[in-house]
Short mmCIF file of C-alpha atoms in Angstrom, two decimals:
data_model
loop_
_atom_site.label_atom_id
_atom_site.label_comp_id
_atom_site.label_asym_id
_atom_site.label_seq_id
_atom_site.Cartn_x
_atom_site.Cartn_y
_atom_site.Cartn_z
CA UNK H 763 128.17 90.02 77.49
CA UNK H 764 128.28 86.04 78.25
CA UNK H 765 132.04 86.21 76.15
CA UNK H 766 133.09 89.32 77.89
CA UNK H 767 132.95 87.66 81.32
CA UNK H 768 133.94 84.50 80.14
CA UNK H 769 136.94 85.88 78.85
CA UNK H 770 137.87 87.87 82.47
CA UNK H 771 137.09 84.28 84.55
CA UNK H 772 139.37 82.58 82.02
CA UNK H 773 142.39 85.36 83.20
CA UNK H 774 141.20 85.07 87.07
CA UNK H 775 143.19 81.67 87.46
CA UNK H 776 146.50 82.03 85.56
CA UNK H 777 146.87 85.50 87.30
CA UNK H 778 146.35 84.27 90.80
CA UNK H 779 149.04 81.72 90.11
CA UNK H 780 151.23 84.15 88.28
CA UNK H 781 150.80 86.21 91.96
CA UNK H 782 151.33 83.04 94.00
CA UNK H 783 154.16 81.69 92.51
CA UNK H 784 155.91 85.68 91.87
CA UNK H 785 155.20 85.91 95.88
CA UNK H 786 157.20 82.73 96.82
CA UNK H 787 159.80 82.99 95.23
CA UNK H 788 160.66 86.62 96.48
CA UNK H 789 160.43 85.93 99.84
CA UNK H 790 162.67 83.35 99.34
CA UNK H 791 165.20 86.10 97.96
CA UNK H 792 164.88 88.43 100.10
CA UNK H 793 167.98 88.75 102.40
CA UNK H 794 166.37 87.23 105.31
CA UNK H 795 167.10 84.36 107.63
CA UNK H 796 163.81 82.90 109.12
CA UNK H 797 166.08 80.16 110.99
CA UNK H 798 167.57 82.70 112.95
CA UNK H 799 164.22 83.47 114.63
CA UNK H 800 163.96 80.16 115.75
CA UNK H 801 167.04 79.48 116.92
CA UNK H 802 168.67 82.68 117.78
CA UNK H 803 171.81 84.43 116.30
CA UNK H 804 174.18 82.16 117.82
CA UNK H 805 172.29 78.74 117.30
CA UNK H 806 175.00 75.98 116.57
CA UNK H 807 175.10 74.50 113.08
CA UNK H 808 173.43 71.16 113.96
CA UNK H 809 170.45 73.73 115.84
CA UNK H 810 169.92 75.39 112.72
CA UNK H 811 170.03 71.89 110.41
CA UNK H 812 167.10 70.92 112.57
CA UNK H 813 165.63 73.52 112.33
CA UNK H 814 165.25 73.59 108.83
CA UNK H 815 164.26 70.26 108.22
CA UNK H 816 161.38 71.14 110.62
CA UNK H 817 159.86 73.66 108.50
CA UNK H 818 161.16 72.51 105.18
CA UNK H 819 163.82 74.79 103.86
CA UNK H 820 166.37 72.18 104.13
CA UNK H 821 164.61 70.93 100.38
CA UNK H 822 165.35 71.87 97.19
CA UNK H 823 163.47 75.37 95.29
CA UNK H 824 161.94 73.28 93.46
CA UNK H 825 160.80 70.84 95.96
CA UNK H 826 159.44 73.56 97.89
CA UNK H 827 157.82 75.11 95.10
CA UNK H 828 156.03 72.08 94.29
CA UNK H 829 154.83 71.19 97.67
CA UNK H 830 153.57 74.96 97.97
CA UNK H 831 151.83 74.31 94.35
CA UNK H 832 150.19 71.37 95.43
CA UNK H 833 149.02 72.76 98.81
CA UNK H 834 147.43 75.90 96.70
CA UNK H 835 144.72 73.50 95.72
CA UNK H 836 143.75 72.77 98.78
CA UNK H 837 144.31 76.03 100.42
CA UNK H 838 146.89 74.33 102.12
CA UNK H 839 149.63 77.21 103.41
CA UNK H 840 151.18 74.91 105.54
CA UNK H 841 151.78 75.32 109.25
CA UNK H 842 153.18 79.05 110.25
CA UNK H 843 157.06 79.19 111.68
CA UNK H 844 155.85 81.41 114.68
CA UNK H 845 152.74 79.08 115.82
CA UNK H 846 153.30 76.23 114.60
CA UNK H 847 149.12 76.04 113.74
CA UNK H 848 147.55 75.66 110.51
CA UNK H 849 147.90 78.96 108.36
CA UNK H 850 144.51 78.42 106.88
CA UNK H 851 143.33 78.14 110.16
CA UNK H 852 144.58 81.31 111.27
CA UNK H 853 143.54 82.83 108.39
CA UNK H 854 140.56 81.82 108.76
CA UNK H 855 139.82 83.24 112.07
CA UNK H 856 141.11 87.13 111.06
CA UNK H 857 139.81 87.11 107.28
CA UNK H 858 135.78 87.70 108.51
CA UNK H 859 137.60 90.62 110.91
CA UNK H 860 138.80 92.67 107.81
CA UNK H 861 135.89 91.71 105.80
CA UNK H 862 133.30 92.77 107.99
CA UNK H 863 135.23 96.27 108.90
CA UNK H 864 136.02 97.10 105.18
CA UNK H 865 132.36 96.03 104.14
CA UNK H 866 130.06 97.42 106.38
CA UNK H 867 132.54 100.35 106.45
CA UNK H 868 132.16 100.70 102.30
CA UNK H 869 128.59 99.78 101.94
CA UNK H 870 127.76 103.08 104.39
CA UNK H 871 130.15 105.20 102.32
CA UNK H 872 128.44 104.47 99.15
CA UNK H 873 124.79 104.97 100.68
CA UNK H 874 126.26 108.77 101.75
CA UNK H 875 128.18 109.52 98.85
CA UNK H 876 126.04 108.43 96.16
CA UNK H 877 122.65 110.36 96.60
CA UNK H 878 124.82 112.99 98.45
CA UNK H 879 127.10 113.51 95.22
CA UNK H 880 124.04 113.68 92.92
CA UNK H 881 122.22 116.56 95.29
CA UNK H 882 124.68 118.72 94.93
CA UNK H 883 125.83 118.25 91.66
CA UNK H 884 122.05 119.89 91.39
CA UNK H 885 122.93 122.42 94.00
CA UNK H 886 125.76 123.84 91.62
CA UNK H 887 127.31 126.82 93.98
CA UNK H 888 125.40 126.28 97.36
CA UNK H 889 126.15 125.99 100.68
CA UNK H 890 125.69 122.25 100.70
CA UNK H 891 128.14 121.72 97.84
CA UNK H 892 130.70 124.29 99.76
CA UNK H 893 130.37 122.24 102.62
CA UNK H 894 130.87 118.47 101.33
CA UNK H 895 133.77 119.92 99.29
CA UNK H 896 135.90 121.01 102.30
CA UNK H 897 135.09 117.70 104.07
CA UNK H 898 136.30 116.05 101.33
CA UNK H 899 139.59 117.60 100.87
CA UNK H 900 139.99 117.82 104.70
CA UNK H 901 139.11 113.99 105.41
CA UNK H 902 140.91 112.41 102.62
CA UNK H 903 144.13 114.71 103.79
CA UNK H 904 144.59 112.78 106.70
CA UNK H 905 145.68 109.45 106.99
CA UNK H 906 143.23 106.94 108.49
CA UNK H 907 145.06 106.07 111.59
CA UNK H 908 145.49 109.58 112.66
CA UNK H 909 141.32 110.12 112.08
CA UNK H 910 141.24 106.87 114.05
CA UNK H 911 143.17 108.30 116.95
CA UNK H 912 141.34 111.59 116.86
CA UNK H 913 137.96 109.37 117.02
CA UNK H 914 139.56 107.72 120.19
CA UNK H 915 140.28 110.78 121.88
CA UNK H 916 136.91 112.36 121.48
CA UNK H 917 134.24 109.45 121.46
CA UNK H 918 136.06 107.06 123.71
CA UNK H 919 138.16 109.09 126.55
CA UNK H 920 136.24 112.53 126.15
CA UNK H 921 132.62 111.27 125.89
CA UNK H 922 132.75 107.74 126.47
CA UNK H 923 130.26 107.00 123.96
CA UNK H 924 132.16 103.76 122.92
CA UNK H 925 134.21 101.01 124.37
CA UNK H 926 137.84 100.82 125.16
CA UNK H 927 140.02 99.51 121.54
CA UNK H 928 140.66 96.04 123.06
CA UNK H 929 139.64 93.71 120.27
CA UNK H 930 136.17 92.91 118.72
CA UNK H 931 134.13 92.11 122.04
CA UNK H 932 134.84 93.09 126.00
CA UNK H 933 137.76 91.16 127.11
CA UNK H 934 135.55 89.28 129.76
CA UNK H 935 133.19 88.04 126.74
CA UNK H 936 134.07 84.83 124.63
CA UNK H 937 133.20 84.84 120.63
CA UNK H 938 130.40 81.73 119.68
CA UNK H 939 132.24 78.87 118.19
CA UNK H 940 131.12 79.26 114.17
CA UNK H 941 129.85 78.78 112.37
CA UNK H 942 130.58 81.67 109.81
CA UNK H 943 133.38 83.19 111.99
CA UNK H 944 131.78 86.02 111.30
CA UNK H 945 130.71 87.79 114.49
CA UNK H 946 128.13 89.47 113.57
CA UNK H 947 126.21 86.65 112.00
CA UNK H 948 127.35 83.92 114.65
CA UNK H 949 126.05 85.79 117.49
CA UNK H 950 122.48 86.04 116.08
CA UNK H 951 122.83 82.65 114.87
CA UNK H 952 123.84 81.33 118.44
CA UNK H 953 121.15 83.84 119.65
CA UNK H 954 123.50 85.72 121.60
CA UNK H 955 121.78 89.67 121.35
CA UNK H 956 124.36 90.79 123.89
CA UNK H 957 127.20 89.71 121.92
CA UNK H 958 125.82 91.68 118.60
CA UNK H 959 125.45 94.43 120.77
CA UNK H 960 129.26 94.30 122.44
CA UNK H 961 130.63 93.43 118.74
CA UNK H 962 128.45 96.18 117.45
CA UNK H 963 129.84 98.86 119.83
CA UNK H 964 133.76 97.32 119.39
CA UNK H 965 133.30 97.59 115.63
CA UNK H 966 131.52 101.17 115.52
CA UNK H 967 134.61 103.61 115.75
CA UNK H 968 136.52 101.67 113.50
CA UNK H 969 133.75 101.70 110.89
CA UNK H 970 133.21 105.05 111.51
CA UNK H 971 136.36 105.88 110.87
CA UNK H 972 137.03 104.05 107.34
CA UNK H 973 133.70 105.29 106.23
CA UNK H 974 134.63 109.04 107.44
CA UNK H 975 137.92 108.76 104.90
CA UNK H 976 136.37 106.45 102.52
CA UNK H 977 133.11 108.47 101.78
CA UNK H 978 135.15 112.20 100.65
CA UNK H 979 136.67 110.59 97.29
CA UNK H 980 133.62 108.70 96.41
CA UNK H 981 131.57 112.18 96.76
CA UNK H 982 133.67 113.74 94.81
CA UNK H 983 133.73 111.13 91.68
CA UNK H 984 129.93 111.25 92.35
CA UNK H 985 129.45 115.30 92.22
CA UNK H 986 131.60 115.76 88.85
CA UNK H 987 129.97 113.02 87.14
CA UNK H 988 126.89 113.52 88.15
CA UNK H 989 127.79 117.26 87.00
CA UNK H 990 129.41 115.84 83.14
CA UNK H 991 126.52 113.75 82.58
CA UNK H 992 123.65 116.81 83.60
CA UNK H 993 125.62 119.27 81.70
CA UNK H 994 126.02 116.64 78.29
CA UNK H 995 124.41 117.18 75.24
CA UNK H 996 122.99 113.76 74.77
CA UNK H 997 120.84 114.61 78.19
CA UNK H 998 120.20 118.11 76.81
CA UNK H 999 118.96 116.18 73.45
CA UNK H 1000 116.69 113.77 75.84
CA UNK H 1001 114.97 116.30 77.35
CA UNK H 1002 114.74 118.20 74.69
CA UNK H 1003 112.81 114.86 72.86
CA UNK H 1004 110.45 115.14 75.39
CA UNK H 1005 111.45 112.19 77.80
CA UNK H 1006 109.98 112.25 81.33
CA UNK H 1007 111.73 113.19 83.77
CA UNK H 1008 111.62 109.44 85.09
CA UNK H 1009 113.48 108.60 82.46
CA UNK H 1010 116.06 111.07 82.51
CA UNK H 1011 117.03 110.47 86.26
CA UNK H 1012 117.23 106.94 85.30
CA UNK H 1013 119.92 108.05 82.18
CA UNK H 1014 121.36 110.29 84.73
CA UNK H 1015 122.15 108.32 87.04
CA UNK H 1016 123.08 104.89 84.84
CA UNK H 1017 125.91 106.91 83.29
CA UNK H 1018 126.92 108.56 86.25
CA UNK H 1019 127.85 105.56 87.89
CA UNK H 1020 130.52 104.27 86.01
CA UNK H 1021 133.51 106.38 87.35
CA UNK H 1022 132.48 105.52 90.75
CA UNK H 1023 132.27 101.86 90.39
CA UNK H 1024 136.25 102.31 88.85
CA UNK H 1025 137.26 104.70 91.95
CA UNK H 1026 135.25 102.16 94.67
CA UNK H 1027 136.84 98.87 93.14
CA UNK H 1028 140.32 100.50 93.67
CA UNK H 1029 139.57 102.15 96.99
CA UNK H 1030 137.94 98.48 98.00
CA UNK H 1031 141.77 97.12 97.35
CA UNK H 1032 143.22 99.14 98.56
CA UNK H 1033 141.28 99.43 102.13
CA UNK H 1034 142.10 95.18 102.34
CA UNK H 1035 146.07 96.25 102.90
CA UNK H 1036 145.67 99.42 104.11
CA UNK H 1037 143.28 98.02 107.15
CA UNK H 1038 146.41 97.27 109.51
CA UNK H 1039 146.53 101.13 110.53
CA UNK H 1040 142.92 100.90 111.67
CA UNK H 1041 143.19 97.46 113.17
CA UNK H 1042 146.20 98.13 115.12
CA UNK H 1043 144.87 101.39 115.97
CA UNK H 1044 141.28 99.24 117.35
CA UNK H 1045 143.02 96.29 118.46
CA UNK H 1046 141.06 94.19 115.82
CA UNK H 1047 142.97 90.87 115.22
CA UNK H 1048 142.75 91.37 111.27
CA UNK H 1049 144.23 90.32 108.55
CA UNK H 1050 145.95 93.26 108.40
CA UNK H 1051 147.84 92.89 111.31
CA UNK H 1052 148.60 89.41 110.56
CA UNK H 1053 150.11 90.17 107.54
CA UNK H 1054 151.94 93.08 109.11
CA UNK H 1055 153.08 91.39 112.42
CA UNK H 1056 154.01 87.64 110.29
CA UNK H 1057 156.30 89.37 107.75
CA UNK H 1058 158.24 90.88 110.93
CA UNK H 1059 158.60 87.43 111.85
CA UNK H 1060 159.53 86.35 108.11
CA UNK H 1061 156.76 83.53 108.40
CA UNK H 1062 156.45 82.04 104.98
CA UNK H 1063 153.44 80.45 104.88
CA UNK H 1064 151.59 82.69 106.52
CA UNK H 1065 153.06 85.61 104.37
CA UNK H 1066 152.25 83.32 101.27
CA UNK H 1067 149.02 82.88 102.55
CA UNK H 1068 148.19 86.30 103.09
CA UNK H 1069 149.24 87.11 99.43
CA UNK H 1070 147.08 84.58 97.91
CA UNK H 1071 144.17 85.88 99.54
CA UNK H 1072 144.66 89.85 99.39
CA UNK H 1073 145.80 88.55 95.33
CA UNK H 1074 142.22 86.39 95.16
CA UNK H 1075 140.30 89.43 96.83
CA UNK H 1076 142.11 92.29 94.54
CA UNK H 1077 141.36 90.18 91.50
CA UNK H 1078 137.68 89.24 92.59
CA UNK H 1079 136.77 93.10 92.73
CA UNK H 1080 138.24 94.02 89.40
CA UNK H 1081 137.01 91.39 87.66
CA UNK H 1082 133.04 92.23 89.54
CA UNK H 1083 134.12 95.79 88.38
CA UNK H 1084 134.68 95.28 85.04
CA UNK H 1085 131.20 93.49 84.45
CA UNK H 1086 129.84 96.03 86.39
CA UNK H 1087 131.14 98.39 84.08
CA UNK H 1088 130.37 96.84 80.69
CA UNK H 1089 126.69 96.30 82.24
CA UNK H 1090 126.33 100.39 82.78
CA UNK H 1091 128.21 101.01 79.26
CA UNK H 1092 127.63 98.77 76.84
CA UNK H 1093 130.50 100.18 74.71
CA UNK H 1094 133.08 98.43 77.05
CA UNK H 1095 132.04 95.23 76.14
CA UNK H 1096 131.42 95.48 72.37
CA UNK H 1097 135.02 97.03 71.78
CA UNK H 1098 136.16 93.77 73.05
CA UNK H 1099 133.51 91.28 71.45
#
């Protein structure tokens, strides 16, 4: 097991670099003119000279290359076109956003669809399973944002159960200063109750919605494994041998679990670019949206900041996956000892 994972960390590095440097150079490609959004369309020549040498793409490829290289160990990104602030900075004020939506958001999918999935893969044919089925189909048919709006209309402006969508607290409120820039911790830290509650209310729609879509695909990976695994003849042969029932839950639900770590590690990915629908639908100031709203404004270092992150985060999950993986089947990692 020790080689197996040594062997995925040794890959973790190169590829992130492969991603990096892949990422830079097409945006620099790409038939785009950031100097025009500083300067306008008609900037004179000696406008847009300046204006190059202030953010740097008066150099060389290679220069720039280099200097973007060399900032990468730092986690320097440079300063953003549109700002003119640090682009780790900024990053590092929307990063805990998405993290703590997506997270929160997954971890309650997983505690539905899990022992959910493996009731009713018992229940074979009852109302239950008819039930979860239809949800499923229905709530991963519709596109996140729409279930978002829907959400809006019904919990927000119908009942008024939650909070206008204007960001991650009431607009009067002020965020504590750190010092995880997470808002959920910081406000606990900083003893602020009221806060946690405010950022708890913001933050409920919009993890109610990811965990509404999130939660049908996982139940249905769960149900029909649960279902090959009860229905295999190794588990026939087990309980056949006498094993305790103990003991066959726990071989039920080891190898059970594989197929939804592999569906919930691309799902996870997935959810990191797909969160600017829900952000934008919540107001939540997100990575998502500062990806989305930076590459309108062809920033390049924040747009090659945001790719070495979502390129870190995608690669972090796979590579957790994949141990996860070999840990619940040990074949995985002997077919590549």
């Amino acid at each position: 097991m020790s080689g197996f994972v040594l062997r995925r960390l040794l890959l973790f590095l190169p590829q992130l670099l492969a991603i990096a440097i892949v990422g830079f150079a097409l945006l620099r490609l790409l038939p785009v003119d950031p100097v025009s959004r500083i300067v306008g369309s008609f900037g004179t020549d000696e406008a847009r000279q300046s204006a190059k040498e202030t953010i740097g793409l008066d150099r060389s490829f290679g220069e720039q290359l280099g200097s973007f290289l060399e900032g990468l160990l730092t986690l320097d990104f440079g300063e953003s076109f549109v700002s003119g602030d640090s682009v780790r900075a900024e990053l590092g004020d929307r990063i805990p956003v998405t993290l703590q939506l997506i997270g929160i958001g997954f971890v309650l999918a997983l505690v539905i669809a899990i022992p959910l999935g493996r009731y009713i893969a018992s229940k074979v044919g009852g109302r239950i399973e008819k039930v979860t089925t239809v949800y499923a189909l229905f709530a991963g048919a519709q596109p996140d944002f729409w279930w978002g709006l829907i959400f809006l209309f019904v919990f927000f402006f119908k009942l008024g159960w939650f909070p206008a969508p204007l960001g991650q607290l009431d607009p009067t409120q002020i965020a504590p200063d750190g010092p995880t820039r997470f808002i959920f911790i910081d406000t606990l830290v900083h003893g602020q109750f009221d806060l946690f509650v405010s950022a708890l209310k913001h933050y409920a729609l919009p993890i109610i919605t990811l965990t509404f879509v999130l939660t049908g695909p996982i139940l249905k990976i769960m149900r029909q494994s649960a279902l090959d695994v009860i229905s295999s003849d190794y588990l026939l042969y087990a309980k056949a041998s006498g094993f305790t029932p103990k003991r066959v839950r726990r071989m039920t639900a080891r190898n059970s679990f594989a197929p939804v770590v592999t569906i919930t590690g691309v799902l996870l990915v997935f959810a990191l670019g797909g969160a600017v629908l829900i952000e934008t639908v919540f107001a939540l100031p997100g990575l998502g949206r500062y990806a989305l709203s930076r590459t309108l404004d062809t920033d390049f270092p924040a747009i090659q900041g945001a790719i070495v992150f979502m390129a870190a985060f995608g690669l972090t999950v796979y590579l957790v996956m994949d141990i996860l993986y070999a840990l619940l089947d040990p074949r995985v990692r002997h077919s590549r000892d």
